[in-house]
JSON list of C-alpha atoms in Angstrom, two decimals:
[
{"chain": "J", "resi": 1422, "resn": "MET", "atom": "CA", "xyz": [-8.62, 3.44, -13.68]},
{"chain": "J", "resi": 1423, "resn": "GLY", "atom": "CA", "xyz": [-9.24, 0.93, -16.41]},
{"chain": "J", "resi": 1424, "resn": "THR", "atom": "CA", "xyz": [-8.64, -2.68, -15.52]},
{"chain": "J", "resi": 1425, "resn": "MET", "atom": "CA", "xyz": [-9.36, -4.25, -18.88]},
{"chain": "J", "resi": 1426, "resn": "ASP", "atom": "CA", "xyz": [-8.59, -3.96, -22.56]},
{"chain": "J", "resi": 1427, "resn": "ASN", "atom": "CA", "xyz": [-10.63, -1.53, -24.62]},
{"chain": "J", "resi": 1428, "resn": "LEU", "atom": "CA", "xyz": [-11.38, -3.36, -27.85]},
{"chain": "J", "resi": 1429, "resn": "GLU", "atom": "CA", "xyz": [-13.19, -0.38, -29.39]},
{"chain": "J", "resi": 1430, "resn": "SER", "atom": "CA", "xyz": [-10.04, 1.72, -29.37]},
{"chain": "J", "resi": 1431, "resn": "ASN", "atom": "CA", "xyz": [-7.65, -1.23, -29.81]},
{"chain": "J", "resi": 1432, "resn": "SER", "atom": "CA", "xyz": [-6.06, -0.43, -26.43]},
{"chain": "J", "resi": 1433, "resn": "SER", "atom": "CA", "xyz": [-4.46, -2.94, -24.09]},
{"chain": "J", "resi": 1434, "resn": "THR", "atom": "CA", "xyz": [-5.09, -2.80, -20.34]},
{"chain": "J", "resi": 1435, "resn": "PHE", "atom": "CA", "xyz": [-1.88, -0.82, -19.91]},
{"chain": "J", "resi": 1436, "resn": "MET", "atom": "CA", "xyz": [-2.69, 1.60, -22.74]},
{"chain": "J", "resi": 1437, "resn": "THR", "atom": "CA", "xyz": [-6.16, 2.19, -21.27]},
{"chain": "J", "resi": 1438, "resn": "GLU", "atom": "CA", "xyz": [-4.60, 2.81, -17.87]},
{"chain": "J", "resi": 1439, "resn": "MET", "atom": "CA", "xyz": [-2.08, 5.26, -19.33]},
{"chain": "J", "resi": 1440, "resn": "LYS", "atom": "CA", "xyz": [-4.76, 7.15, -21.31]},
{"chain": "J", "resi": 1441, "resn": "GLU", "atom": "CA", "xyz": [-6.86, 7.56, -18.19]},
{"chain": "J", "resi": 1442, "resn": "THR", "atom": "CA", "xyz": [-3.81, 8.61, -16.18]},
{"chain": "J", "resi": 1443, "resn": "ALA", "atom": "CA", "xyz": [-2.89, 11.15, -18.88]},
{"chain": "J", "resi": 1444, "resn": "PHE", "atom": "CA", "xyz": [-6.43, 12.57, -18.71]},
{"chain": "J", "resi": 1445, "resn": "ILE", "atom": "CA", "xyz": [-6.11, 12.97, -14.94]},
{"chain": "J", "resi": 1446, "resn": "MET", "atom": "CA", "xyz": [-2.66, 14.57, -15.20]},
{"chain": "J", "resi": 1447, "resn": "GLN", "atom": "CA", "xyz": [-3.81, 17.02, -17.88]},
{"chain": "J", "resi": 1448, "resn": "ASN", "atom": "CA", "xyz": [-6.95, 18.09, -16.00]},
{"chain": "J", "resi": 1449, "resn": "VAL", "atom": "CA", "xyz": [-5.87, 18.14, -12.37]},
{"chain": "J", "resi": 1450, "resn": "SER", "atom": "CA", "xyz": [-5.92, 21.29, -10.25]},
{"chain": "J", "resi": 1451, "resn": "GLN", "atom": "CA", "xyz": [-5.37, 22.15, -6.59]},
{"chain": "J", "resi": 1452, "resn": "ARG", "atom": "CA", "xyz": [-9.12, 21.72, -6.09]},
{"chain": "J", "resi": 1453, "resn": "SER", "atom": "CA", "xyz": [-9.14, 18.16, -7.49]},
{"chain": "J", "resi": 1454, "resn": "LEU", "atom": "CA", "xyz": [-9.72, 15.01, -5.50]},
{"chain": "J", "resi": 1455, "resn": "ILE", "atom": "CA", "xyz": [-7.85, 12.17, -7.19]},
{"chain": "J", "resi": 1456, "resn": "VAL", "atom": "CA", "xyz": [-8.32, 8.49, -6.38]},
{"chain": "J", "resi": 1457, "resn": "MET", "atom": "CA", "xyz": [-5.90, 6.13, -8.12]},
{"chain": "J", "resi": 1458, "resn": "ASP", "atom": "CA", "xyz": [-5.88, 2.39, -7.61]},
{"chain": "J", "resi": 1459, "resn": "GLU", "atom": "CA", "xyz": [-2.86, 0.25, -8.49]},
{"chain": "J", "resi": 1460, "resn": "LEU", "atom": "CA", "xyz": [-1.32, 2.58, -11.07]},
{"chain": "J", "resi": 1461, "resn": "GLY", "atom": "CA", "xyz": [1.34, 0.75, -13.10]},
{"chain": "J", "resi": 1462, "resn": "ARG", "atom": "CA", "xyz": [0.07, -2.76, -12.44]},
{"chain": "J", "resi": 1463, "resn": "ALA", "atom": "CA", "xyz": [-0.32, -3.64, -16.11]},
{"chain": "J", "resi": 1464, "resn": "THR", "atom": "CA", "xyz": [3.36, -3.40, -17.03]},
{"chain": "J", "resi": 1465, "resn": "SER", "atom": "CA", "xyz": [6.70, -4.61, -15.70]},
{"chain": "J", "resi": 1466, "resn": "SER", "atom": "CA", "xyz": [7.43, -4.05, -11.99]},
{"chain": "J", "resi": 1467, "resn": "SER", "atom": "CA", "xyz": [10.21, -1.53, -12.63]},
{"chain": "J", "resi": 1468, "resn": "ASP", "atom": "CA", "xyz": [8.28, 0.46, -15.24]},
{"chain": "J", "resi": 1469, "resn": "GLY", "atom": "CA", "xyz": [5.13, 0.38, -13.10]},
{"chain": "J", "resi": 1470, "resn": "LEU", "atom": "CA", "xyz": [7.00, 1.64, -10.05]},
{"chain": "J", "resi": 1471, "resn": "ALA", "atom": "CA", "xyz": [8.71, 4.37, -12.07]},
{"chain": "J", "resi": 1472, "resn": "ILE", "atom": "CA", "xyz": [5.41, 5.57, -13.56]},
{"chain": "J", "resi": 1473, "resn": "ALA", "atom": "CA", "xyz": [3.60, 5.43, -10.21]},
{"chain": "J", "resi": 1474, "resn": "TRP", "atom": "CA", "xyz": [6.43, 7.29, -8.45]},
{"chain": "J", "resi": 1475, "resn": "SER", "atom": "CA", "xyz": [6.65, 10.05, -11.06]},
{"chain": "J", "resi": 1476, "resn": "CYS", "atom": "CA", "xyz": [2.85, 10.48, -11.12]},
{"chain": "J", "resi": 1477, "resn": "CYS", "atom": "CA", "xyz": [2.86, 10.79, -7.32]},
{"chain": "J", "resi": 1478, "resn": "GLU", "atom": "CA", "xyz": [5.58, 13.44, -7.47]},
{"chain": "J", "resi": 1479, "resn": "TYR", "atom": "CA", "xyz": [3.69, 15.33, -10.16]},
{"chain": "J", "resi": 1480, "resn": "LEU", "atom": "CA", "xyz": [0.48, 15.32, -8.12]},
{"chain": "J", "resi": 1481, "resn": "LEU", "atom": "CA", "xyz": [2.42, 16.33, -5.00]},
{"chain": "J", "resi": 1482, "resn": "SER", "atom": "CA", "xyz": [3.85, 19.32, -6.85]},
{"chain": "J", "resi": 1483, "resn": "LEU", "atom": "CA", "xyz": [0.29, 20.49, -7.60]},
{"chain": "J", "resi": 1484, "resn": "ASN", "atom": "CA", "xyz": [-0.91, 20.02, -4.00]},
{"chain": "J", "resi": 1485, "resn": "ALA", "atom": "CA", "xyz": [-3.92, 18.08, -5.28]},
{"chain": "J", "resi": 1486, "resn": "TYR", "atom": "CA", "xyz": [-5.56, 15.90, -2.63]},
{"chain": "J", "resi": 1487, "resn": "THR", "atom": "CA", "xyz": [-4.80, 12.36, -3.77]},
{"chain": "J", "resi": 1488, "resn": "ILE", "atom": "CA", "xyz": [-5.64, 8.91, -2.47]},
{"chain": "J", "resi": 1489, "resn": "PHE", "atom": "CA", "xyz": [-3.24, 6.45, -4.04]},
{"chain": "J", "resi": 1490, "resn": "ALA", "atom": "CA", "xyz": [-3.87, 2.73, -3.43]},
{"chain": "J", "resi": 1491, "resn": "THR", "atom": "CA", "xyz": [-0.98, 0.41, -4.23]},
{"chain": "J", "resi": 1492, "resn": "HIS", "atom": "CA", "xyz": [0.88, -2.75, -3.28]},
{"chain": "J", "resi": 1493, "resn": "MET", "atom": "CA", "xyz": [4.18, -1.18, -4.35]},
{"chain": "J", "resi": 1494, "resn": "GLU", "atom": "CA", "xyz": [5.90, -0.89, -0.98]},
{"chain": "J", "resi": 1495, "resn": "ASN", "atom": "CA", "xyz": [8.68, 1.26, -2.44]},
{"chain": "J", "resi": 1496, "resn": "LEU", "atom": "CA", "xyz": [6.20, 4.10, -2.90]},
{"chain": "J", "resi": 1497, "resn": "SER", "atom": "CA", "xyz": [6.04, 4.50, 0.89]},
{"chain": "J", "resi": 1498, "resn": "LYS", "atom": "CA", "xyz": [9.53, 6.02, 0.66]},
{"chain": "J", "resi": 1499, "resn": "LEU", "atom": "CA", "xyz": [7.84, 9.14, -0.72]},
{"chain": "J", "resi": 1500, "resn": "ALA", "atom": "CA", "xyz": [6.87, 9.92, 2.89]},
{"chain": "J", "resi": 1501, "resn": "THR", "atom": "CA", "xyz": [10.56, 10.31, 3.77]},
{"chain": "J", "resi": 1502, "resn": "ILE", "atom": "CA", "xyz": [10.95, 12.94, 1.03]},
{"chain": "J", "resi": 1503, "resn": "TYR", "atom": "CA", "xyz": [7.64, 14.81, 1.12]},
{"chain": "J", "resi": 1504, "resn": "PRO", "atom": "CA", "xyz": [6.17, 15.95, 4.45]},
{"chain": "J", "resi": 1505, "resn": "ASN", "atom": "CA", "xyz": [2.64, 16.09, 3.00]},
{"chain": "J", "resi": 1506, "resn": "VAL", "atom": "CA", "xyz": [2.57, 12.32, 2.27]},
{"chain": "J", "resi": 1507, "resn": "LYS", "atom": "CA", "xyz": [0.77, 10.12, 4.78]},
{"chain": "J", "resi": 1508, "resn": "ILE", "atom": "CA", "xyz": [1.09, 6.33, 4.57]},
{"chain": "J", "resi": 1509, "resn": "LEU", "atom": "CA", "xyz": [-1.85, 4.17, 5.64]},
{"chain": "J", "resi": 1510, "resn": "TYR", "atom": "CA", "xyz": [-2.68, 0.51, 5.22]},
{"chain": "J", "resi": 1511, "resn": "PHE", "atom": "CA", "xyz": [-5.66, -1.78, 5.67]},
{"chain": "J", "resi": 1512, "resn": "TYR", "atom": "CA", "xyz": [-5.02, -4.24, 8.47]},
{"chain": "J", "resi": 1513, "resn": "VAL", "atom": "CA", "xyz": [-5.02, -7.91, 7.50]},
{"chain": "J", "resi": 1514, "resn": "ASP", "atom": "CA", "xyz": [-4.74, -10.61, 10.15]},
{"chain": "J", "resi": 1515, "resn": "ILE", "atom": "CA", "xyz": [-2.47, -13.41, 8.93]},
{"chain": "J", "resi": 1516, "resn": "ARG", "atom": "CA", "xyz": [-2.53, -16.75, 10.72]},
{"chain": "J", "resi": 1517, "resn": "ASN", "atom": "CA", "xyz": [-1.48, -20.12, 9.37]},
{"chain": "J", "resi": 1518, "resn": "SER", "atom": "CA", "xyz": [-1.11, -18.65, 5.87]},
{"chain": "J", "resi": 1519, "resn": "ARG", "atom": "CA", "xyz": [-4.72, -17.45, 6.00]},
{"chain": "J", "resi": 1520, "resn": "LEU", "atom": "CA", "xyz": [-5.78, -13.85, 5.41]},
{"chain": "J", "resi": 1521, "resn": "ASP", "atom": "CA", "xyz": [-8.52, -12.27, 7.48]},
{"chain": "J", "resi": 1522, "resn": "PHE", "atom": "CA", "xyz": [-9.35, -8.83, 6.08]},
{"chain": "J", "resi": 1523, "resn": "LYS", "atom": "CA", "xyz": [-10.33, -6.50, 8.95]},
{"chain": "J", "resi": 1524, "resn": "PHE", "atom": "CA", "xyz": [-11.05, -3.41, 6.79]},
{"chain": "J", "resi": 1525, "resn": "ARG", "atom": "CA", "xyz": [-9.44, -1.22, 9.45]},
{"chain": "J", "resi": 1526, "resn": "LEU", "atom": "CA", "xyz": [-7.23, 1.66, 8.30]},
{"chain": "J", "resi": 1527, "resn": "ASN", "atom": "CA", "xyz": [-3.95, 1.98, 10.27]},
{"chain": "J", "resi": 1528, "resn": "ASP", "atom": "CA", "xyz": [-1.09, 4.49, 10.20]},
{"chain": "J", "resi": 1529, "resn": "GLY", "atom": "CA", "xyz": [2.28, 3.70, 8.68]},
{"chain": "J", "resi": 1530, "resn": "PRO", "atom": "CA", "xyz": [3.67, 1.39, 6.03]},
{"chain": "J", "resi": 1531, "resn": "LYS", "atom": "CA", "xyz": [3.06, -2.36, 6.32]},
{"chain": "J", "resi": 1532, "resn": "HIS", "atom": "CA", "xyz": [5.20, -5.12, 4.89]},
{"chain": "J", "resi": 1533, "resn": "VAL", "atom": "CA", "xyz": [3.61, -8.52, 4.42]},
{"chain": "J", "resi": 1534, "resn": "ALA", "atom": "CA", "xyz": [6.08, -10.99, 2.98]},
{"chain": "J", "resi": 1535, "resn": "HIS", "atom": "CA", "xyz": [4.72, -12.62, -0.18]},
{"chain": "J", "resi": 1536, "resn": "TYR", "atom": "CA", "xyz": [1.28, -11.06, 0.18]},
{"chain": "J", "resi": 1537, "resn": "GLY", "atom": "CA", "xyz": [0.54, -11.87, -3.46]},
{"chain": "J", "resi": 1538, "resn": "LEU", "atom": "CA", "xyz": [1.21, -15.56, -2.88]},
{"chain": "J", "resi": 1539, "resn": "LEU", "atom": "CA", "xyz": [-1.00, -15.59, 0.21]},
{"chain": "J", "resi": 1540, "resn": "LEU", "atom": "CA", "xyz": [-3.79, -13.88, -1.70]},
{"chain": "J", "resi": 1541, "resn": "ALA", "atom": "CA", "xyz": [-3.41, -16.27, -4.64]},
{"chain": "J", "resi": 1542, "resn": "GLU", "atom": "CA", "xyz": [-3.73, -19.19, -2.22]},
{"chain": "J", "resi": 1543, "resn": "VAL", "atom": "CA", "xyz": [-6.88, -17.71, -0.66]},
{"chain": "J", "resi": 1544, "resn": "ALA", "atom": "CA", "xyz": [-8.27, -17.18, -4.16]},
{"chain": "J", "resi": 1545, "resn": "GLY", "atom": "CA", "xyz": [-8.00, -20.91, -4.76]},
{"chain": "J", "resi": 1546, "resn": "LEU", "atom": "CA", "xyz": [-4.99, -21.44, -6.99]},
{"chain": "J", "resi": 1547, "resn": "PRO", "atom": "CA", "xyz": [-3.86, -25.08, -6.83]},
{"chain": "J", "resi": 1548, "resn": "SER", "atom": "CA", "xyz": [-1.34, -25.76, -4.06]},
{"chain": "J", "resi": 1549, "resn": "SER", "atom": "CA", "xyz": [1.18, -27.08, -6.61]},
{"chain": "J", "resi": 1550, "resn": "VAL", "atom": "CA", "xyz": [1.07, -23.72, -8.42]},
{"chain": "J", "resi": 1551, "resn": "ILE", "atom": "CA", "xyz": [1.52, -21.85, -5.12]},
{"chain": "J", "resi": 1552, "resn": "GLU", "atom": "CA", "xyz": [4.49, -24.04, -4.14]},
{"chain": "J", "resi": 1553, "resn": "THR", "atom": "CA", "xyz": [6.13, -23.51, -7.54]},
{"chain": "J", "resi": 1554, "resn": "ALA", "atom": "CA", "xyz": [5.56, -19.75, -7.20]},
{"chain": "J", "resi": 1555, "resn": "ARG", "atom": "CA", "xyz": [7.13, -19.80, -3.71]},
{"chain": "J", "resi": 1556, "resn": "SER", "atom": "CA", "xyz": [10.14, -21.62, -5.11]},
{"chain": "J", "resi": 1557, "resn": "ILE", "atom": "CA", "xyz": [10.48, -19.12, -7.96]},
{"chain": "J", "resi": 1558, "resn": "THR", "atom": "CA", "xyz": [10.15, -16.10, -5.69]},
{"chain": "J", "resi": 1559, "resn": "SER", "atom": "CA", "xyz": [12.74, -17.46, -3.26]},
{"chain": "J", "resi": 1560, "resn": "ARG", "atom": "CA", "xyz": [15.17, -17.95, -6.17]},
{"chain": "J", "resi": 1561, "resn": "ILE", "atom": "CA", "xyz": [14.47, -14.41, -7.40]},
{"chain": "J", "resi": 1562, "resn": "THR", "atom": "CA", "xyz": [15.01, -13.04, -3.89]},
{"chain": "J", "resi": 1563, "resn": "GLU", "atom": "CA", "xyz": [18.22, -15.03, -3.51]},
{"chain": "J", "resi": 1564, "resn": "LYS", "atom": "CA", "xyz": [19.45, -13.71, -6.85]},
{"chain": "J", "resi": 1565, "resn": "GLU", "atom": "CA", "xyz": [18.63, -10.12, -5.84]},
{"chain": "J", "resi": 1566, "resn": "VAL", "atom": "CA", "xyz": [20.49, -10.56, -2.54]},
{"chain": "J", "resi": 1567, "resn": "ASN", "atom": "CA", "xyz": [23.50, -12.01, -4.39]},
{"chain": "J", "resi": 1568, "resn": "GLU", "atom": "CA", "xyz": [23.45, -9.09, -6.84]},
{"chain": "J", "resi": 1569, "resn": "MET", "atom": "CA", "xyz": [23.34, -6.64, -3.94]},
{"chain": "J", "resi": 1570, "resn": "GLU", "atom": "CA", "xyz": [26.34, -8.37, -2.35]},
{"chain": "J", "resi": 1571, "resn": "VAL", "atom": "CA", "xyz": [28.26, -8.21, -5.64]},
{"chain": "J", "resi": 1572, "resn": "ASN", "atom": "CA", "xyz": [27.34, -4.53, -6.02]},
{"chain": "J", "resi": 1573, "resn": "CYS", "atom": "CA", "xyz": [28.58, -3.83, -2.49]},
{"chain": "J", "resi": 1574, "resn": "LEU", "atom": "CA", "xyz": [31.80, -5.72, -3.17]},
{"chain": "J", "resi": 1575, "resn": "ASN", "atom": "CA", "xyz": [32.32, -3.78, -6.42]},
{"chain": "J", "resi": 1576, "resn": "HIS", "atom": "CA", "xyz": [31.56, -0.53, -4.62]},
{"chain": "J", "resi": 1577, "resn": "ASN", "atom": "CA", "xyz": [34.08, -1.33, -1.90]},
{"chain": "J", "resi": 1578, "resn": "GLN", "atom": "CA", "xyz": [36.77, -2.14, -4.48]},
{"chain": "J", "resi": 1579, "resn": "ILE", "atom": "CA", "xyz": [36.10, 1.08, -6.38]},
{"chain": "J", "resi": 1580, "resn": "MET", "atom": "CA", "xyz": [36.19, 3.13, -3.17]},
{"chain": "J", "resi": 1581, "resn": "MET", "atom": "CA", "xyz": [39.45, 1.46, -2.13]},
{"chain": "J", "resi": 1582, "resn": "ALA", "atom": "CA", "xyz": [41.03, 2.29, -5.50]},
{"chain": "J", "resi": 1583, "resn": "TYR", "atom": "CA", "xyz": [39.72, 5.86, -5.19]},
{"chain": "J", "resi": 1584, "resn": "ARG", "atom": "CA", "xyz": [41.24, 6.29, -1.72]},
{"chain": "J", "resi": 1585, "resn": "ALA", "atom": "CA", "xyz": [44.56, 4.83, -2.94]},
{"chain": "J", "resi": 1586, "resn": "ALA", "atom": "CA", "xyz": [44.56, 7.27, -5.88]},
{"chain": "J", "resi": 1587, "resn": "GLN", "atom": "CA", "xyz": [43.82, 10.18, -3.52]},
{"chain": "J", "resi": 1588, "resn": "ARG", "atom": "CA", "xyz": [46.79, 9.26, -1.32]},
{"chain": "J", "resi": 1589, "resn": "LEU", "atom": "CA", "xyz": [49.06, 8.85, -4.34]},
{"chain": "J", "resi": 1590, "resn": "ILE", "atom": "CA", "xyz": [48.13, 12.33, -5.58]},
{"chain": "J", "resi": 1591, "resn": "CYS", "atom": "CA", "xyz": [48.76, 13.76, -2.10]},
{"chain": "J", "resi": 1592, "resn": "LEU", "atom": "CA", "xyz": [52.17, 12.07, -2.00]},
{"chain": "J", "resi": 1593, "resn": "LYS", "atom": "CA", "xyz": [53.02, 13.35, -5.49]},
{"chain": "J", "resi": 1594, "resn": "TYR", "atom": "CA", "xyz": [52.49, 16.96, -4.45]},
{"chain": "J", "resi": 1595, "resn": "SER", "atom": "CA", "xyz": [53.79, 16.67, -0.87]},
{"chain": "J", "resi": 1596, "resn": "ASN", "atom": "CA", "xyz": [56.97, 18.34, 0.37]},
{"chain": "J", "resi": 1597, "resn": "GLN", "atom": "CA", "xyz": [58.13, 15.25, 2.25]},
{"chain": "J", "resi": 1598, "resn": "LYS", "atom": "CA", "xyz": [61.57, 13.79, 1.81]},
{"chain": "J", "resi": 1599, "resn": "GLU", "atom": "CA", "xyz": [62.12, 10.85, -0.51]},
{"chain": "J", "resi": 1600, "resn": "GLU", "atom": "CA", "xyz": [62.50, 8.34, 2.34]},
{"chain": "J", "resi": 1601, "resn": "ALA", "atom": "CA", "xyz": [59.20, 9.44, 3.97]},
{"chain": "J", "resi": 1602, "resn": "ILE", "atom": "CA", "xyz": [57.41, 9.13, 0.63]},
{"chain": "J", "resi": 1603, "resn": "ARG", "atom": "CA", "xyz": [58.94, 5.67, 0.11]},
{"chain": "J", "resi": 1604, "resn": "GLN", "atom": "CA", "xyz": [57.66, 4.58, 3.56]},
{"chain": "J", "resi": 1605, "resn": "ALA", "atom": "CA", "xyz": [54.22, 6.05, 2.87]},
{"chain": "J", "resi": 1606, "resn": "LEU", "atom": "CA", "xyz": [54.06, 4.19, -0.47]},
{"chain": "J", "resi": 1607, "resn": "HIS", "atom": "CA", "xyz": [55.10, 0.96, 1.22]},
{"chain": "J", "resi": 1608, "resn": "LEU", "atom": "CA", "xyz": [52.39, 1.42, 3.89]},
{"chain": "J", "resi": 1609, "resn": "LEU", "atom": "CA", "xyz": [49.82, 2.28, 1.21]},
{"chain": "J", "resi": 1610, "resn": "LYS", "atom": "CA", "xyz": [50.71, -0.90, -0.70]},
{"chain": "J", "resi": 1611, "resn": "GLU", "atom": "CA", "xyz": [50.36, -3.05, 2.45]},
{"chain": "J", "resi": 1612, "resn": "ASN", "atom": "CA", "xyz": [47.03, -1.46, 3.36]},
{"chain": "J", "resi": 1613, "resn": "TYR", "atom": "CA", "xyz": [45.75, -1.97, -0.18]},
{"chain": "J", "resi": 1614, "resn": "ILE", "atom": "CA", "xyz": [46.77, -5.64, -0.20]},
{"chain": "J", "resi": 1615, "resn": "ASP", "atom": "CA", "xyz": [45.26, -6.18, 3.27]},
{"chain": "J", "resi": 1616, "resn": "VAL", "atom": "CA", "xyz": [42.05, -4.34, 2.20]},
{"chain": "J", "resi": 1617, "resn": "LYS", "atom": "CA", "xyz": [42.48, -1.77, 4.97]},
{"chain": "J", "resi": 1618, "resn": "LEU", "atom": "CA", "xyz": [42.02, 1.40, 2.93]}
]
């Protein structure tokens, strides 16, 4: 896969990557051996993940033998959907924020928190840049956690309203006497206020 701009064709890194990926996708067969490294790295995280995921699914549908190298941990979820996906990782020993590459292939997914920051530090980025990046990533993570909590809260409120509506519809079409319906409505109101639905 291309890792640089192609000035001759006026193509950015991402455009070069997409052209090469398109060539692979248009010429692949069940007899192909495909090796892809870091597909989707030259665009936004969400677009890159979406492209990488859909390319994986396309290649899986063709039963083409594919080796797909990536740092996108979400792609390992493909193994829970497709039985012919095997997840492997290269072992890295991490001690005192130092990376020792062992070049040993192990089974299963591997999560290394802030691997990119560790690698940037090993590469020699100034410590002030690394510390700023750590601060930024912790704020991003905190924001994502807060958004997840808000989404859960919204989901719970929607589900509670849905359950209340279901019970109201059941009461509307029930054959119970007026007093029983009145009691059921009163109980429904209390449960809704007490968030017990």
